[in-house]
PDB file of C-alpha atoms in Angstrom:
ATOM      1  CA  UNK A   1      37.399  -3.910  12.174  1.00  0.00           C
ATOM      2  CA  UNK A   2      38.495  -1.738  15.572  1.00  0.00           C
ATOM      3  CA  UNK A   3      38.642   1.128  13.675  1.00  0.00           C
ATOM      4  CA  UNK A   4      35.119   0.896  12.818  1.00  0.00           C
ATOM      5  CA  UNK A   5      34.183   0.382  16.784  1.00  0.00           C
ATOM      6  CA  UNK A   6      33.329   3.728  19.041  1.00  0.00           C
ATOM      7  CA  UNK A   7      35.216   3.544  22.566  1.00  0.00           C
ATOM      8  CA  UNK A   8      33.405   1.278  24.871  1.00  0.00           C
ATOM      9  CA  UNK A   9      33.157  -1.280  22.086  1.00  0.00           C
ATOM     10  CA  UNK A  10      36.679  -0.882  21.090  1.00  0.00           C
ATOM     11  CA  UNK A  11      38.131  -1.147  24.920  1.00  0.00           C
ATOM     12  CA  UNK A  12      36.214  -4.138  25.231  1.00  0.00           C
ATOM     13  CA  UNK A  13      37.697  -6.063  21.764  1.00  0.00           C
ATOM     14  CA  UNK A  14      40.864  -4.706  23.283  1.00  0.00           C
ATOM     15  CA  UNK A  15      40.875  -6.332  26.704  1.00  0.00           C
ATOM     16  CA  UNK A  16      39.274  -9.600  25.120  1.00  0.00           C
ATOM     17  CA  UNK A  17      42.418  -9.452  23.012  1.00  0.00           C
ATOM     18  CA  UNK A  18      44.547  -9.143  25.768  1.00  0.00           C
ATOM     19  CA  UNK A  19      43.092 -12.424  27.658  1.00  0.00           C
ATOM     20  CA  UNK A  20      43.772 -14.307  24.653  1.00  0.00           C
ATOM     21  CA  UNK A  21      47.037 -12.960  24.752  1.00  0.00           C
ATOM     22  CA  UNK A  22      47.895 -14.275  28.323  1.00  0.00           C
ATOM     23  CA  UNK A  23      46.269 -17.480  27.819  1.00  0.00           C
ATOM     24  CA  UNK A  24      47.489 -18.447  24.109  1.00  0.00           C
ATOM     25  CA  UNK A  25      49.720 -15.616  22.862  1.00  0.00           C
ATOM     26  CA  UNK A  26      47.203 -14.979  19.691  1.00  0.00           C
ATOM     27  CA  UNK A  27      45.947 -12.054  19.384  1.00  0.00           C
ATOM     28  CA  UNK A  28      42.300 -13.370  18.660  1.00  0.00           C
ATOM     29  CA  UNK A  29      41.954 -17.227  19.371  1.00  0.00           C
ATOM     30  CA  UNK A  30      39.528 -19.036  17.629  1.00  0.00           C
ATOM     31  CA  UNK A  31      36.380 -19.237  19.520  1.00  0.00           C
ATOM     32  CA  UNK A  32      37.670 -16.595  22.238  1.00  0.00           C
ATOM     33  CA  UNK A  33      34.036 -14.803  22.510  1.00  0.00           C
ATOM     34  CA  UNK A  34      32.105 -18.030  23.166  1.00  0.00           C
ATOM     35  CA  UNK A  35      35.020 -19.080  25.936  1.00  0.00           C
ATOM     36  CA  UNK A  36      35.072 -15.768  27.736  1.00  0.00           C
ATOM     37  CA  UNK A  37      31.073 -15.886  27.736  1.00  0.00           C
ATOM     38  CA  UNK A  38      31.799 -19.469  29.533  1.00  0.00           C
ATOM     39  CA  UNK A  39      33.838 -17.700  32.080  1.00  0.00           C
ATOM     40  CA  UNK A  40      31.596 -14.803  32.670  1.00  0.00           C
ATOM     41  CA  UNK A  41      28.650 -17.472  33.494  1.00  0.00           C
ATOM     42  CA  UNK A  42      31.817 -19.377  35.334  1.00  0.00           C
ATOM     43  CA  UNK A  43      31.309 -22.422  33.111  1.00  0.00           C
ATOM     44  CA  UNK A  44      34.768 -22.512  32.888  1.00  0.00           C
ATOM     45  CA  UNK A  45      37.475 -21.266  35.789  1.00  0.00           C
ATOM     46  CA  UNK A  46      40.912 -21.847  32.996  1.00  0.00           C
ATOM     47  CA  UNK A  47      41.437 -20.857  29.680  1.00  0.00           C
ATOM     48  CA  UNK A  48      44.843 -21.918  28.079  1.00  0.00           C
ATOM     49  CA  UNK A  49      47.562 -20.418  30.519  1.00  0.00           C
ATOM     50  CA  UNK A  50      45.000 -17.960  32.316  1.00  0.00           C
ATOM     51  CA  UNK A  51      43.149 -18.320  35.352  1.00  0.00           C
ATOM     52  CA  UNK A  52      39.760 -17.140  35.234  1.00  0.00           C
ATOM     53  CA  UNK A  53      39.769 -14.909  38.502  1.00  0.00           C
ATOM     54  CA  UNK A  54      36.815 -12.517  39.981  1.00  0.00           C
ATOM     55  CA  UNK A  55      38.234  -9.720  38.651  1.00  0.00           C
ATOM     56  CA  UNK A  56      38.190 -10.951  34.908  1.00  0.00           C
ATOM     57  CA  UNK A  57      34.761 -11.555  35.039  1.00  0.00           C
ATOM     58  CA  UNK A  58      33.948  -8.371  36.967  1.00  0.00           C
ATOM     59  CA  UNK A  59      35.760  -6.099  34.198  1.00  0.00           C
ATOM     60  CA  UNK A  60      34.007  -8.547  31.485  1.00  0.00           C
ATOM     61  CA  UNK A  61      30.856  -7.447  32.411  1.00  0.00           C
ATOM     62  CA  UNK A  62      31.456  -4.150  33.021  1.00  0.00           C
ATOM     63  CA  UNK A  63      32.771  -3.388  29.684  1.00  0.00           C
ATOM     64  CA  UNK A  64      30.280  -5.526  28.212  1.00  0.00           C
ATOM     65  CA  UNK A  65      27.563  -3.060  29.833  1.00  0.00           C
ATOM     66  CA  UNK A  66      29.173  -0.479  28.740  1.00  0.00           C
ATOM     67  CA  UNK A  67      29.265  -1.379  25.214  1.00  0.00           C
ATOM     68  CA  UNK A  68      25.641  -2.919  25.393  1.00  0.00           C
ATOM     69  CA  UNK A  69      26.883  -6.435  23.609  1.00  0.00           C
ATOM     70  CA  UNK A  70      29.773  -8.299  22.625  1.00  0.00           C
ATOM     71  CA  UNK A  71      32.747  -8.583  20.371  1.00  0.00           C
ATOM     72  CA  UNK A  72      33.360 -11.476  18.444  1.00  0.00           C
ATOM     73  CA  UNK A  73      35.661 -12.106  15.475  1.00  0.00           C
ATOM     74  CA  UNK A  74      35.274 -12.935  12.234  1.00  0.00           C
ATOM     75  CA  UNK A  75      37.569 -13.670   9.135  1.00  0.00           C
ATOM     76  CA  UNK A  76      36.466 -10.732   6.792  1.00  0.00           C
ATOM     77  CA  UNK A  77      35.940  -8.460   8.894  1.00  0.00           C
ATOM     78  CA  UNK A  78      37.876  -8.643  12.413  1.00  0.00           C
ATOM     79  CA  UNK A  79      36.849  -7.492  15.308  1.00  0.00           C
ATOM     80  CA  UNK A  80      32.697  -6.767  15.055  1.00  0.00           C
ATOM     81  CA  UNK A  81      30.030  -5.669  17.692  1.00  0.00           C
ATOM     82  CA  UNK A  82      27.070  -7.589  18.100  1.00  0.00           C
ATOM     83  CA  UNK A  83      24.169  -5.919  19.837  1.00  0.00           C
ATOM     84  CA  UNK A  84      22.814  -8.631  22.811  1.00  0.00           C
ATOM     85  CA  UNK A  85      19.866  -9.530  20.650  1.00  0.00           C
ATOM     86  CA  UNK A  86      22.431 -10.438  17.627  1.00  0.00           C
ATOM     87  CA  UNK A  87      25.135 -12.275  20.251  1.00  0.00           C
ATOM     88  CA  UNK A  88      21.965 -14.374  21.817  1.00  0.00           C
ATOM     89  CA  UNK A  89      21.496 -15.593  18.277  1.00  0.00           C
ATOM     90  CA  UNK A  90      24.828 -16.091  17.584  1.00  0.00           C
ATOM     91  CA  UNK A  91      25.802 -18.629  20.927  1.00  0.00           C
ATOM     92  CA  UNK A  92      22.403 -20.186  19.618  1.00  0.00           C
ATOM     93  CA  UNK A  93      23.493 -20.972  16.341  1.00  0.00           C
ATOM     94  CA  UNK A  94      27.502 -22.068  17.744  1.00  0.00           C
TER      95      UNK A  94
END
């Protein structure tokens, strides 16, 4: 859940959020982590309504740094961090 992220984890669920928001109005959309990973590696330049500019990816990563992994979603428990070594296996497995 957010609650149970510190700060950089929790900005960075929050502004993932927020592109999902501007590109499908949902807070969360399915699959949302494994698109904005696309668009960091600019596999993708669109995502629903939103255009994937520099900037995105720039404050992607940064945040990402920050919190040393990545957010993704799941049913039971929300918003969860996944250290890099648990998000590598997780885009291997999806």
């Amino acid at each position: 859940m957010i609650n149970d992220l510190n700060p950089s984890q929790r900005e960075l669920a929050e502004y993932m959020s927020s592109l999902s928001e501007e590109a499908y109005s949902a807070r969360w959309m399915s699959g949302l982590e494994l698109e904005l990973w696309k668009a960091m590696k600019k596999e993708i330049v669109k995502y629903g309504r939103l255009e994937i500019t520099d900037e995105i990816i720039a404050k992607l990563k940064d945040l990402s740094s920050k919190a040393n992994g990545w957010i993704v979603f799941d049913d039971e428990n929300e918003e969860i961090f996944l250290t890099w070594k648990l998000w590598n296996g997780y885009i291997n497995d999806n």
